Amino acid sequence: EEEKAGKEGGSVYAIKAKKNPHIFKNFIEKKISSIERVSMKPFYVKDTMNIFDWKIDTSKREILGYKCQKAKTHFRGREYIAYFTLEIPYPTGPWKFYGLPGVILSVESTDKVFKMNANQIVIKKTNETISNPFDEIDLKPLTWESNIKEYEKKYYELKNYRGENGTTRSLPKKKIETIILETAPYIKDWFCTL
């Protein structure tokens, strides 16, 4: 649970690196890079950072000795409540969260599926250049929308799959982010080509 900020405007955030994926935020390009999986196949996704429409509230609380203010947003199928501090004036936070006028120290979905809280703040003064680790891999970057199309194709392929013994396979419609919408625009186009 460490974030590094480099002089070239990037940061890498690892969420329990042994279990969860890395996220790279490029503050200059305003892109979030990650590896998203469709079934077992990895896709390199470059998503926009302009995906959060925060509503700042007047409620306040203290976290790790920092005065924090409450903010709310709806992001890909879930409502989130976050607490950020102006005492560390960087518009970043855990996972993909971004766009408040200070570091997000706590964020939780209202349905309690997602929750992250800072447990320590270490500020290092360094002149380090951090490059996007995903640029080193041999995968063509996709937009979030293209990733959704790939996921929807596999979702419906597996939904209609029946193995020799009658076995089935499936993918969830919703992970942390909603992937398959009930009115997904890509399903109709793809599904009609069967």
Short mmCIF file of N, CA and C in Angstrom, two decimals:
data_model
loop_
_atom_site.label_atom_id
_atom_site.label_comp_id
_atom_site.label_asym_id
_atom_site.label_seq_id
_atom_site.Cartn_x
_atom_site.Cartn_y
_atom_site.Cartn_z
N GLU A 1 0.84 -1.17 0.00
CA GLU A 1 0.00 0.00 0.00
C GLU A 1 0.89 1.24 0.00
N GLU A 2 1.58 1.41 -1.10
CA GLU A 2 2.53 2.50 -1.19
C GLU A 2 2.34 3.20 -2.52
N GLU A 3 2.40 4.49 -2.50
CA GLU A 3 2.32 5.26 -3.73
C GLU A 3 3.58 6.09 -3.86
N LYS A 4 4.14 6.10 -5.06
CA LYS A 4 5.34 6.89 -5.33
C LYS A 4 4.99 7.93 -6.37
N ALA A 5 5.44 9.15 -6.20
CA ALA A 5 5.23 10.19 -7.19
C ALA A 5 6.58 10.57 -7.77
N GLY A 6 6.66 10.63 -9.08
CA GLY A 6 7.91 10.96 -9.74
C GLY A 6 7.89 12.35 -10.34
N LYS A 7 9.05 12.84 -10.71
CA LYS A 7 9.15 14.19 -11.25
C LYS A 7 8.52 14.29 -12.64
N GLU A 8 8.32 13.16 -13.32
CA GLU A 8 7.71 13.17 -14.64
C GLU A 8 6.19 13.09 -14.56
N GLY A 9 5.62 13.19 -13.38
CA GLY A 9 4.18 13.26 -13.22
C GLY A 9 3.49 11.93 -13.16
N GLY A 10 4.16 10.87 -12.80
CA GLY A 10 3.52 9.55 -12.72
C GLY A 10 3.52 9.03 -11.31
N SER A 11 2.69 8.05 -11.05
CA SER A 11 2.72 7.38 -9.76
C SER A 11 2.34 5.93 -9.95
N VAL A 12 2.87 5.09 -9.10
CA VAL A 12 2.53 3.67 -9.11
C VAL A 12 1.91 3.36 -7.77
N TYR A 13 0.80 2.68 -7.78
CA TYR A 13 0.12 2.33 -6.54
C TYR A 13 -0.09 0.83 -6.53
N ALA A 14 0.39 0.14 -5.55
CA ALA A 14 0.21 -1.30 -5.44
C ALA A 14 -0.72 -1.58 -4.27
N ILE A 15 -1.79 -2.28 -4.54
CA ILE A 15 -2.76 -2.65 -3.51
C ILE A 15 -2.46 -4.09 -3.14
N LYS A 16 -1.86 -4.31 -1.96
CA LYS A 16 -1.48 -5.66 -1.56
C LYS A 16 -0.88 -6.38 -2.77
N ALA A 17 0.28 -5.96 -3.18
CA ALA A 17 0.88 -6.36 -4.44
C ALA A 17 0.88 -7.87 -4.71
N LYS A 18 0.88 -8.69 -3.68
CA LYS A 18 0.89 -10.13 -3.90
C LYS A 18 -0.46 -10.65 -4.37
N LYS A 19 -1.53 -9.89 -4.17
CA LYS A 19 -2.86 -10.38 -4.50
C LYS A 19 -3.58 -9.53 -5.54
N ASN A 20 -3.32 -8.26 -5.60
CA ASN A 20 -4.08 -7.35 -6.45
C ASN A 20 -3.18 -6.71 -7.50
N PRO A 21 -3.79 -6.21 -8.55
CA PRO A 21 -3.00 -5.62 -9.64
C PRO A 21 -2.42 -4.26 -9.29
N HIS A 22 -1.42 -3.86 -10.05
CA HIS A 22 -0.83 -2.54 -9.93
C HIS A 22 -1.62 -1.57 -10.82
N ILE A 23 -1.65 -0.35 -10.41
CA ILE A 23 -2.28 0.75 -11.15
C ILE A 23 -1.19 1.80 -11.36
N PHE A 24 -1.07 2.34 -12.56
CA PHE A 24 -0.13 3.43 -12.81
C PHE A 24 -0.92 4.65 -13.24
N LYS A 25 -0.72 5.75 -12.52
CA LYS A 25 -1.41 7.01 -12.85
C LYS A 25 -0.40 7.96 -13.49
N ASN A 26 -0.70 8.41 -14.70
CA ASN A 26 0.14 9.38 -15.38
C ASN A 26 -0.59 10.72 -15.32
N PHE A 27 -0.10 11.60 -14.46
CA PHE A 27 -0.77 12.87 -14.23
C PHE A 27 -0.62 13.85 -15.39
N ILE A 28 0.39 13.67 -16.21
CA ILE A 28 0.58 14.54 -17.36
C ILE A 28 -0.40 14.17 -18.48
N GLU A 29 -0.47 12.87 -18.80
CA GLU A 29 -1.39 12.40 -19.85
C GLU A 29 -2.82 12.26 -19.35
N LYS A 30 -3.02 12.29 -18.03
CA LYS A 30 -4.33 12.07 -17.41
C LYS A 30 -4.87 10.68 -17.77
N LYS A 31 -4.00 9.65 -17.61
CA LYS A 31 -4.35 8.27 -17.92
C LYS A 31 -4.05 7.37 -16.73
N ILE A 32 -4.89 6.36 -16.57
CA ILE A 32 -4.67 5.32 -15.57
C ILE A 32 -4.40 4.03 -16.34
N SER A 33 -3.26 3.41 -16.10
CA SER A 33 -2.92 2.16 -16.78
C SER A 33 -3.07 1.00 -15.82
N SER A 34 -3.56 -0.11 -16.35
CA SER A 34 -3.71 -1.32 -15.54
C SER A 34 -3.79 -2.53 -16.46
N ILE A 35 -3.64 -3.69 -15.87
CA ILE A 35 -3.88 -4.93 -16.59
C ILE A 35 -5.23 -5.44 -16.11
N GLU A 36 -6.16 -5.57 -17.03
CA GLU A 36 -7.49 -6.10 -16.73
C GLU A 36 -7.58 -7.47 -17.37
N ARG A 37 -8.20 -8.40 -16.70
CA ARG A 37 -8.29 -9.76 -17.23
C ARG A 37 -9.71 -10.07 -17.70
N VAL A 38 -9.76 -10.71 -18.85
CA VAL A 38 -11.01 -11.24 -19.37
C VAL A 38 -10.80 -12.74 -19.39
N SER A 39 -11.48 -13.43 -18.46
CA SER A 39 -11.20 -14.82 -18.18
C SER A 39 -9.75 -14.86 -17.70
N MET A 40 -8.86 -15.54 -18.36
CA MET A 40 -7.46 -15.56 -17.95
C MET A 40 -6.58 -14.69 -18.84
N LYS A 41 -7.15 -14.12 -19.89
CA LYS A 41 -6.37 -13.33 -20.85
C LYS A 41 -6.17 -11.90 -20.35
N PRO A 42 -4.89 -11.45 -20.30
CA PRO A 42 -4.63 -10.08 -19.84
C PRO A 42 -4.81 -9.05 -20.96
N PHE A 43 -5.33 -7.88 -20.59
CA PHE A 43 -5.44 -6.75 -21.50
C PHE A 43 -4.84 -5.53 -20.81
N TYR A 44 -4.01 -4.81 -21.53
CA TYR A 44 -3.41 -3.59 -21.04
C TYR A 44 -4.39 -2.46 -21.34
N VAL A 45 -4.93 -1.85 -20.29
CA VAL A 45 -5.96 -0.81 -20.44
C VAL A 45 -5.42 0.54 -20.01
N LYS A 46 -5.59 1.53 -20.89
CA LYS A 46 -5.27 2.93 -20.57
C LYS A 46 -6.60 3.66 -20.50
N ASP A 47 -6.99 3.99 -19.29
CA ASP A 47 -8.26 4.64 -19.02
C ASP A 47 -8.02 6.12 -18.72
N THR A 48 -9.01 6.93 -18.95
CA THR A 48 -8.90 8.35 -18.62
C THR A 48 -8.98 8.56 -17.11
N MET A 49 -8.32 9.58 -16.62
CA MET A 49 -8.43 9.92 -15.20
C MET A 49 -9.67 10.78 -14.94
N ASN A 50 -10.29 11.27 -15.97
CA ASN A 50 -11.47 12.14 -15.83
C ASN A 50 -12.74 11.30 -15.69
N ILE A 51 -12.74 10.37 -14.78
CA ILE A 51 -13.87 9.45 -14.61
C ILE A 51 -14.63 9.68 -13.32
N PHE A 52 -14.21 10.65 -12.54
CA PHE A 52 -14.85 10.90 -11.25
C PHE A 52 -15.51 12.27 -11.24
N ASP A 53 -16.76 12.29 -10.81
CA ASP A 53 -17.50 13.54 -10.64
C ASP A 53 -17.79 13.67 -9.14
N TRP A 54 -16.84 14.26 -8.43
CA TRP A 54 -16.92 14.36 -6.98
C TRP A 54 -17.87 15.46 -6.54
N LYS A 55 -18.60 15.20 -5.47
CA LYS A 55 -19.42 16.19 -4.78
C LYS A 55 -18.82 16.34 -3.38
N ILE A 56 -18.24 17.50 -3.11
CA ILE A 56 -17.58 17.72 -1.82
C ILE A 56 -18.60 18.15 -0.79
N ASP A 57 -18.55 17.50 0.36
CA ASP A 57 -19.48 17.69 1.47
C ASP A 57 -18.80 18.56 2.53
N THR A 58 -19.54 19.06 3.47
CA THR A 58 -18.95 19.87 4.54
C THR A 58 -18.51 19.03 5.74
N SER A 59 -18.87 17.74 5.75
CA SER A 59 -18.48 16.87 6.88
C SER A 59 -16.98 16.70 6.93
N LYS A 60 -16.45 16.63 8.15
CA LYS A 60 -15.01 16.49 8.35
C LYS A 60 -14.73 15.41 9.38
N ARG A 61 -13.52 14.84 9.30
CA ARG A 61 -13.03 13.92 10.32
C ARG A 61 -11.52 13.87 10.25
N GLU A 62 -10.90 13.37 11.29
CA GLU A 62 -9.45 13.28 11.32
C GLU A 62 -9.02 11.86 11.03
N ILE A 63 -7.99 11.72 10.16
CA ILE A 63 -7.42 10.41 9.83
C ILE A 63 -5.90 10.54 9.93
N LEU A 64 -5.29 9.73 10.77
CA LEU A 64 -3.83 9.73 10.97
C LEU A 64 -3.28 11.13 11.29
N GLY A 65 -4.06 11.92 12.01
CA GLY A 65 -3.65 13.26 12.40
C GLY A 65 -3.89 14.34 11.34
N TYR A 66 -4.47 13.97 10.22
CA TYR A 66 -4.77 14.93 9.15
C TYR A 66 -6.25 15.29 9.18
N LYS A 67 -6.55 16.58 9.01
CA LYS A 67 -7.93 17.03 8.90
C LYS A 67 -8.44 16.65 7.51
N CYS A 68 -9.51 15.90 7.46
CA CYS A 68 -10.04 15.41 6.19
C CYS A 68 -11.47 15.88 5.97
N GLN A 69 -11.84 15.99 4.71
CA GLN A 69 -13.18 16.42 4.32
C GLN A 69 -13.81 15.32 3.48
N LYS A 70 -15.12 15.22 3.59
CA LYS A 70 -15.88 14.17 2.92
C LYS A 70 -16.22 14.55 1.48
N ALA A 71 -16.21 13.55 0.60
CA ALA A 71 -16.64 13.73 -0.79
C ALA A 71 -17.35 12.46 -1.23
N LYS A 72 -18.26 12.60 -2.20
CA LYS A 72 -19.03 11.46 -2.71
C LYS A 72 -18.91 11.43 -4.22
N THR A 73 -18.98 10.21 -4.76
CA THR A 73 -19.01 10.05 -6.22
C THR A 73 -19.71 8.74 -6.58
N HIS A 74 -20.17 8.68 -7.80
CA HIS A 74 -20.69 7.44 -8.38
C HIS A 74 -19.67 7.01 -9.42
N PHE A 75 -19.18 5.77 -9.32
CA PHE A 75 -18.16 5.29 -10.24
C PHE A 75 -18.47 3.87 -10.67
N ARG A 76 -18.79 3.71 -11.94
CA ARG A 76 -18.99 2.40 -12.58
C ARG A 76 -19.81 1.43 -11.74
N GLY A 77 -20.99 1.91 -11.35
CA GLY A 77 -21.94 1.02 -10.70
C GLY A 77 -22.01 1.08 -9.20
N ARG A 78 -21.15 1.86 -8.58
CA ARG A 78 -21.17 1.95 -7.12
C ARG A 78 -21.09 3.41 -6.66
N GLU A 79 -21.66 3.65 -5.48
CA GLU A 79 -21.54 4.94 -4.81
C GLU A 79 -20.38 4.84 -3.83
N TYR A 80 -19.55 5.88 -3.78
CA TYR A 80 -18.39 5.90 -2.89
C TYR A 80 -18.39 7.14 -2.02
N ILE A 81 -17.88 6.96 -0.80
CA ILE A 81 -17.64 8.07 0.11
C ILE A 81 -16.15 8.07 0.40
N ALA A 82 -15.54 9.23 0.21
CA ALA A 82 -14.10 9.37 0.44
C ALA A 82 -13.83 10.51 1.40
N TYR A 83 -12.69 10.42 2.06
CA TYR A 83 -12.19 11.51 2.90
C TYR A 83 -10.79 11.87 2.40
N PHE A 84 -10.60 13.16 2.10
CA PHE A 84 -9.33 13.64 1.57
C PHE A 84 -8.80 14.75 2.46
N THR A 85 -7.49 14.99 2.37
CA THR A 85 -6.88 16.06 3.16
C THR A 85 -6.23 17.11 2.27
N LEU A 86 -6.51 18.36 2.56
CA LEU A 86 -5.86 19.48 1.86
C LEU A 86 -4.43 19.69 2.36
N GLU A 87 -4.09 19.03 3.47
CA GLU A 87 -2.75 19.16 4.03
C GLU A 87 -1.70 18.47 3.16
N ILE A 88 -2.14 17.55 2.31
CA ILE A 88 -1.27 16.91 1.31
C ILE A 88 -1.95 17.18 -0.03
N PRO A 89 -1.61 18.30 -0.68
CA PRO A 89 -2.37 18.79 -1.83
C PRO A 89 -2.07 18.10 -3.17
N TYR A 90 -2.22 16.79 -3.21
CA TYR A 90 -2.04 16.04 -4.46
C TYR A 90 -3.36 15.35 -4.78
N PRO A 91 -3.82 15.43 -6.02
CA PRO A 91 -5.17 14.93 -6.37
C PRO A 91 -5.23 13.43 -6.60
N THR A 92 -4.69 12.65 -5.70
CA THR A 92 -4.63 11.21 -5.91
C THR A 92 -5.17 10.45 -4.70
N GLY A 93 -5.21 9.14 -4.84
CA GLY A 93 -5.70 8.29 -3.77
C GLY A 93 -5.45 6.85 -4.12
N PRO A 94 -6.01 5.94 -3.34
CA PRO A 94 -5.80 4.52 -3.61
C PRO A 94 -6.51 4.07 -4.88
N TRP A 95 -6.03 2.96 -5.42
CA TRP A 95 -6.58 2.31 -6.60
C TRP A 95 -6.71 3.34 -7.72
N LYS A 96 -7.86 3.47 -8.36
CA LYS A 96 -8.04 4.40 -9.47
C LYS A 96 -8.52 5.78 -9.01
N PHE A 97 -8.79 5.93 -7.73
CA PHE A 97 -9.39 7.17 -7.24
C PHE A 97 -8.46 8.35 -7.43
N TYR A 98 -9.04 9.47 -7.87
CA TYR A 98 -8.28 10.64 -8.29
C TYR A 98 -9.23 11.84 -8.38
N GLY A 99 -8.68 13.03 -8.33
CA GLY A 99 -9.43 14.21 -8.71
C GLY A 99 -9.95 15.11 -7.60
N LEU A 100 -9.63 14.81 -6.36
CA LEU A 100 -9.98 15.73 -5.28
C LEU A 100 -8.79 16.65 -5.01
N PRO A 101 -8.98 17.77 -4.34
CA PRO A 101 -7.88 18.72 -4.15
C PRO A 101 -6.85 18.32 -3.09
N GLY A 102 -6.89 17.08 -2.65
CA GLY A 102 -5.93 16.56 -1.68
C GLY A 102 -5.94 15.05 -1.71
N VAL A 103 -4.94 14.45 -1.09
CA VAL A 103 -4.82 12.99 -1.08
C VAL A 103 -6.01 12.35 -0.37
N ILE A 104 -6.55 11.31 -0.98
CA ILE A 104 -7.66 10.55 -0.39
C ILE A 104 -7.07 9.55 0.60
N LEU A 105 -7.45 9.68 1.86
CA LEU A 105 -6.94 8.80 2.91
C LEU A 105 -7.91 7.68 3.26
N SER A 106 -9.17 7.81 2.84
CA SER A 106 -10.16 6.78 3.11
C SER A 106 -11.20 6.80 2.00
N VAL A 107 -11.57 5.63 1.51
CA VAL A 107 -12.63 5.53 0.51
C VAL A 107 -13.35 4.20 0.70
N GLU A 108 -14.68 4.26 0.59
CA GLU A 108 -15.49 3.07 0.82
C GLU A 108 -16.75 3.15 -0.04
N SER A 109 -17.13 2.00 -0.61
CA SER A 109 -18.40 1.97 -1.34
C SER A 109 -19.54 1.86 -0.33
N THR A 110 -20.66 2.46 -0.66
CA THR A 110 -21.79 2.45 0.29
C THR A 110 -22.37 1.06 0.47
N ASP A 111 -22.11 0.15 -0.48
CA ASP A 111 -22.58 -1.24 -0.32
C ASP A 111 -21.55 -2.12 0.40
N LYS A 112 -20.45 -1.51 0.87
CA LYS A 112 -19.41 -2.16 1.68
C LYS A 112 -18.59 -3.20 0.92
N VAL A 113 -18.63 -3.21 -0.41
CA VAL A 113 -17.83 -4.15 -1.20
C VAL A 113 -16.37 -3.69 -1.27
N PHE A 114 -16.15 -2.40 -1.31
CA PHE A 114 -14.81 -1.84 -1.46
C PHE A 114 -14.53 -0.90 -0.29
N LYS A 115 -13.36 -1.08 0.32
CA LYS A 115 -12.98 -0.20 1.43
C LYS A 115 -11.45 -0.14 1.50
N MET A 116 -10.92 1.08 1.51
CA MET A 116 -9.48 1.26 1.68
C MET A 116 -9.24 2.44 2.61
N ASN A 117 -8.39 2.24 3.59
CA ASN A 117 -8.03 3.28 4.54
C ASN A 117 -6.52 3.36 4.64
N ALA A 118 -5.98 4.55 4.65
CA ALA A 118 -4.55 4.73 4.87
C ALA A 118 -4.24 4.28 6.29
N ASN A 119 -3.14 3.55 6.45
CA ASN A 119 -2.74 3.16 7.80
C ASN A 119 -1.41 3.81 8.19
N GLN A 120 -0.78 4.49 7.22
CA GLN A 120 0.46 5.19 7.50
C GLN A 120 0.73 6.16 6.34
N ILE A 121 1.29 7.31 6.66
CA ILE A 121 1.69 8.29 5.64
C ILE A 121 3.19 8.50 5.79
N VAL A 122 3.93 8.26 4.72
CA VAL A 122 5.37 8.52 4.70
C VAL A 122 5.63 9.41 3.49
N ILE A 123 6.10 10.61 3.74
CA ILE A 123 6.40 11.54 2.65
C ILE A 123 7.91 11.59 2.49
N LYS A 124 8.35 11.22 1.28
CA LYS A 124 9.77 11.22 0.98
C LYS A 124 10.05 12.30 -0.06
N LYS A 125 11.08 13.06 0.18
CA LYS A 125 11.50 14.06 -0.81
C LYS A 125 12.55 13.40 -1.68
N THR A 126 12.18 13.16 -2.93
CA THR A 126 13.08 12.50 -3.86
C THR A 126 12.90 13.07 -5.25
N ASN A 127 13.91 12.96 -6.05
CA ASN A 127 13.86 13.44 -7.42
C ASN A 127 13.92 12.23 -8.34
N GLU A 128 12.98 11.34 -8.19
CA GLU A 128 12.97 10.05 -8.88
C GLU A 128 12.05 10.11 -10.10
N THR A 129 12.50 9.51 -11.19
CA THR A 129 11.65 9.40 -12.36
C THR A 129 11.00 8.02 -12.34
N ILE A 130 9.69 8.01 -12.44
CA ILE A 130 8.95 6.76 -12.45
C ILE A 130 8.31 6.61 -13.83
N SER A 131 8.61 5.52 -14.49
CA SER A 131 8.03 5.28 -15.81
C SER A 131 6.91 4.25 -15.69
N ASN A 132 6.05 4.23 -16.67
CA ASN A 132 4.92 3.31 -16.68
C ASN A 132 5.43 1.88 -16.85
N PRO A 133 5.28 1.01 -15.85
CA PRO A 133 5.79 -0.37 -15.97
C PRO A 133 5.07 -1.18 -17.03
N PHE A 134 3.88 -0.75 -17.42
CA PHE A 134 3.11 -1.49 -18.41
C PHE A 134 3.60 -1.22 -19.83
N ASP A 135 4.36 -0.15 -20.04
CA ASP A 135 4.90 0.13 -21.37
C ASP A 135 5.95 -0.90 -21.77
N GLU A 136 6.46 -1.64 -20.81
CA GLU A 136 7.49 -2.66 -21.07
C GLU A 136 6.90 -3.99 -21.54
N ILE A 137 5.61 -4.16 -21.41
CA ILE A 137 5.01 -5.44 -21.77
C ILE A 137 4.57 -5.44 -23.24
N ASP A 138 4.43 -6.62 -23.79
CA ASP A 138 4.11 -6.76 -25.20
C ASP A 138 2.61 -6.89 -25.43
N LEU A 139 1.87 -5.87 -25.01
CA LEU A 139 0.43 -5.83 -25.23
C LEU A 139 0.06 -4.45 -25.76
N LYS A 140 -0.83 -4.41 -26.72
CA LYS A 140 -1.30 -3.14 -27.27
C LYS A 140 -2.30 -2.54 -26.27
N PRO A 141 -2.15 -1.25 -25.93
CA PRO A 141 -3.09 -0.65 -24.99
C PRO A 141 -4.49 -0.51 -25.59
N LEU A 142 -5.49 -0.78 -24.75
CA LEU A 142 -6.89 -0.61 -25.13
C LEU A 142 -7.50 0.50 -24.30
N THR A 143 -8.57 1.09 -24.79
CA THR A 143 -9.35 2.01 -23.98
C THR A 143 -10.23 1.17 -23.06
N TRP A 144 -10.82 1.80 -22.05
CA TRP A 144 -11.75 1.09 -21.16
C TRP A 144 -12.92 0.54 -21.97
N GLU A 145 -13.43 1.32 -22.92
CA GLU A 145 -14.57 0.88 -23.73
C GLU A 145 -14.22 -0.36 -24.55
N SER A 146 -13.02 -0.42 -25.12
CA SER A 146 -12.59 -1.61 -25.88
C SER A 146 -12.44 -2.81 -24.96
N ASN A 147 -11.95 -2.59 -23.75
CA ASN A 147 -11.85 -3.66 -22.77
C ASN A 147 -13.24 -4.22 -22.43
N ILE A 148 -14.22 -3.33 -22.29
CA ILE A 148 -15.59 -3.77 -22.01
C ILE A 148 -16.12 -4.63 -23.15
N LYS A 149 -15.86 -4.24 -24.38
CA LYS A 149 -16.30 -5.03 -25.54
C LYS A 149 -15.72 -6.44 -25.48
N GLU A 150 -14.42 -6.54 -25.18
CA GLU A 150 -13.78 -7.85 -25.08
C GLU A 150 -14.41 -8.68 -23.95
N TYR A 151 -14.68 -8.04 -22.84
CA TYR A 151 -15.27 -8.73 -21.70
C TYR A 151 -16.67 -9.22 -22.05
N GLU A 152 -17.47 -8.35 -22.68
CA GLU A 152 -18.83 -8.73 -23.05
C GLU A 152 -18.85 -9.90 -24.03
N LYS A 153 -17.94 -9.92 -24.99
CA LYS A 153 -17.86 -11.04 -25.93
C LYS A 153 -17.63 -12.34 -25.18
N LYS A 154 -16.65 -12.33 -24.27
CA LYS A 154 -16.32 -13.54 -23.52
C LYS A 154 -17.46 -13.91 -22.56
N TYR A 155 -18.08 -12.92 -21.96
CA TYR A 155 -19.20 -13.16 -21.05
C TYR A 155 -20.31 -13.94 -21.76
N TYR A 156 -20.71 -13.49 -22.95
CA TYR A 156 -21.79 -14.16 -23.67
C TYR A 156 -21.35 -15.46 -24.32
N GLU A 157 -20.10 -15.55 -24.68
CA GLU A 157 -19.56 -16.82 -25.18
C GLU A 157 -19.65 -17.88 -24.09
N LEU A 158 -19.23 -17.53 -22.88
CA LEU A 158 -19.28 -18.48 -21.77
C LEU A 158 -20.70 -18.72 -21.28
N LYS A 159 -21.54 -17.73 -21.35
CA LYS A 159 -22.94 -17.88 -20.92
C LYS A 159 -23.63 -18.96 -21.75
N ASN A 160 -23.28 -19.06 -23.02
CA ASN A 160 -23.88 -20.05 -23.91
C ASN A 160 -23.06 -21.34 -24.02
N TYR A 161 -21.98 -21.45 -23.26
CA TYR A 161 -21.09 -22.60 -23.33
C TYR A 161 -21.66 -23.79 -22.54
N ARG A 162 -21.61 -24.94 -23.15
CA ARG A 162 -21.95 -26.20 -22.48
C ARG A 162 -20.87 -27.20 -22.85
N GLY A 163 -20.15 -27.69 -21.85
CA GLY A 163 -19.10 -28.68 -22.08
C GLY A 163 -19.69 -30.06 -22.36
N GLU A 164 -18.82 -31.00 -22.64
CA GLU A 164 -19.24 -32.37 -22.96
C GLU A 164 -20.08 -32.99 -21.84
N ASN A 165 -19.73 -32.69 -20.62
CA ASN A 165 -20.45 -33.26 -19.48
C ASN A 165 -21.55 -32.33 -18.97
N GLY A 166 -21.91 -31.33 -19.77
CA GLY A 166 -22.93 -30.38 -19.35
C GLY A 166 -22.39 -29.27 -18.45
N THR A 167 -21.07 -29.20 -18.34
CA THR A 167 -20.47 -28.17 -17.49
C THR A 167 -20.65 -26.79 -18.12
N THR A 168 -20.66 -25.80 -17.28
CA THR A 168 -20.78 -24.42 -17.74
C THR A 168 -19.65 -23.59 -17.15
N ARG A 169 -19.43 -22.44 -17.73
CA ARG A 169 -18.46 -21.47 -17.23
C ARG A 169 -19.12 -20.11 -17.25
N SER A 170 -18.62 -19.21 -16.42
CA SER A 170 -19.22 -17.87 -16.41
C SER A 170 -18.22 -16.82 -15.95
N LEU A 171 -18.54 -15.58 -16.25
CA LEU A 171 -17.83 -14.42 -15.76
C LEU A 171 -18.84 -13.55 -15.02
N PRO A 172 -18.42 -12.84 -13.98
CA PRO A 172 -19.37 -11.97 -13.28
C PRO A 172 -19.70 -10.73 -14.10
N LYS A 173 -20.91 -10.20 -13.93
CA LYS A 173 -21.30 -8.94 -14.57
C LYS A 173 -20.65 -7.76 -13.85
N LYS A 174 -20.38 -7.95 -12.58
CA LYS A 174 -19.88 -6.85 -11.78
C LYS A 174 -18.74 -7.34 -10.90
N LYS A 175 -17.62 -6.64 -10.97
CA LYS A 175 -16.52 -6.87 -10.04
C LYS A 175 -16.53 -5.62 -9.14
N ILE A 176 -15.38 -5.00 -8.94
CA ILE A 176 -15.43 -3.71 -8.24
C ILE A 176 -16.13 -2.71 -9.15
N GLU A 177 -15.80 -2.79 -10.44
CA GLU A 177 -16.46 -1.94 -11.44
C GLU A 177 -17.51 -2.77 -12.17
N THR A 178 -18.64 -2.17 -12.50
CA THR A 178 -19.64 -2.87 -13.30
C THR A 178 -19.09 -3.04 -14.70
N ILE A 179 -19.10 -4.27 -15.19
CA ILE A 179 -18.57 -4.57 -16.51
C ILE A 179 -19.71 -4.74 -17.51
N ILE A 180 -20.71 -5.53 -17.16
CA ILE A 180 -21.84 -5.81 -18.04
C ILE A 180 -23.05 -5.03 -17.53
N LEU A 181 -23.51 -4.07 -18.30
CA LEU A 181 -24.71 -3.33 -17.96
C LEU A 181 -25.92 -4.06 -18.51
N GLU A 182 -27.05 -3.91 -17.88
CA GLU A 182 -28.26 -4.55 -18.38
C GLU A 182 -28.61 -4.03 -19.77
N THR A 183 -28.24 -2.79 -20.05
CA THR A 183 -28.50 -2.19 -21.36
C THR A 183 -27.19 -1.91 -22.07
N ALA A 184 -26.26 -2.87 -22.01
CA ALA A 184 -24.93 -2.67 -22.58
C ALA A 184 -25.02 -2.42 -24.08
N PRO A 185 -24.41 -1.32 -24.57
CA PRO A 185 -24.51 -0.98 -25.98
C PRO A 185 -23.78 -1.94 -26.90
N TYR A 186 -22.78 -2.67 -26.40
CA TYR A 186 -21.99 -3.52 -27.28
C TYR A 186 -22.60 -4.90 -27.46
N ILE A 187 -23.44 -5.33 -26.54
CA ILE A 187 -23.96 -6.69 -26.56
C ILE A 187 -24.76 -6.93 -27.83
N LYS A 188 -25.68 -6.05 -28.15
CA LYS A 188 -26.55 -6.24 -29.29
C LYS A 188 -25.75 -6.43 -30.58
N ASP A 189 -24.79 -5.56 -30.81
CA ASP A 189 -23.99 -5.65 -32.03
C ASP A 189 -23.24 -6.97 -32.11
N TRP A 190 -22.65 -7.39 -31.01
CA TRP A 190 -21.87 -8.61 -31.01
C TRP A 190 -22.76 -9.84 -31.04
N PHE A 191 -23.81 -9.82 -30.23
CA PHE A 191 -24.66 -10.99 -30.07
C PHE A 191 -25.37 -11.35 -31.39
N CYS A 192 -25.69 -10.36 -32.20
CA CYS A 192 -26.39 -10.61 -33.46
C CYS A 192 -25.50 -11.24 -34.51
N THR A 193 -24.18 -11.26 -34.30
CA THR A 193 -23.28 -11.84 -35.29
C THR A 193 -23.09 -13.34 -35.09
N LEU A 194 -23.71 -13.93 -34.08
CA LEU A 194 -23.57 -15.37 -33.84
C LEU A 194 -24.22 -16.18 -34.92
#
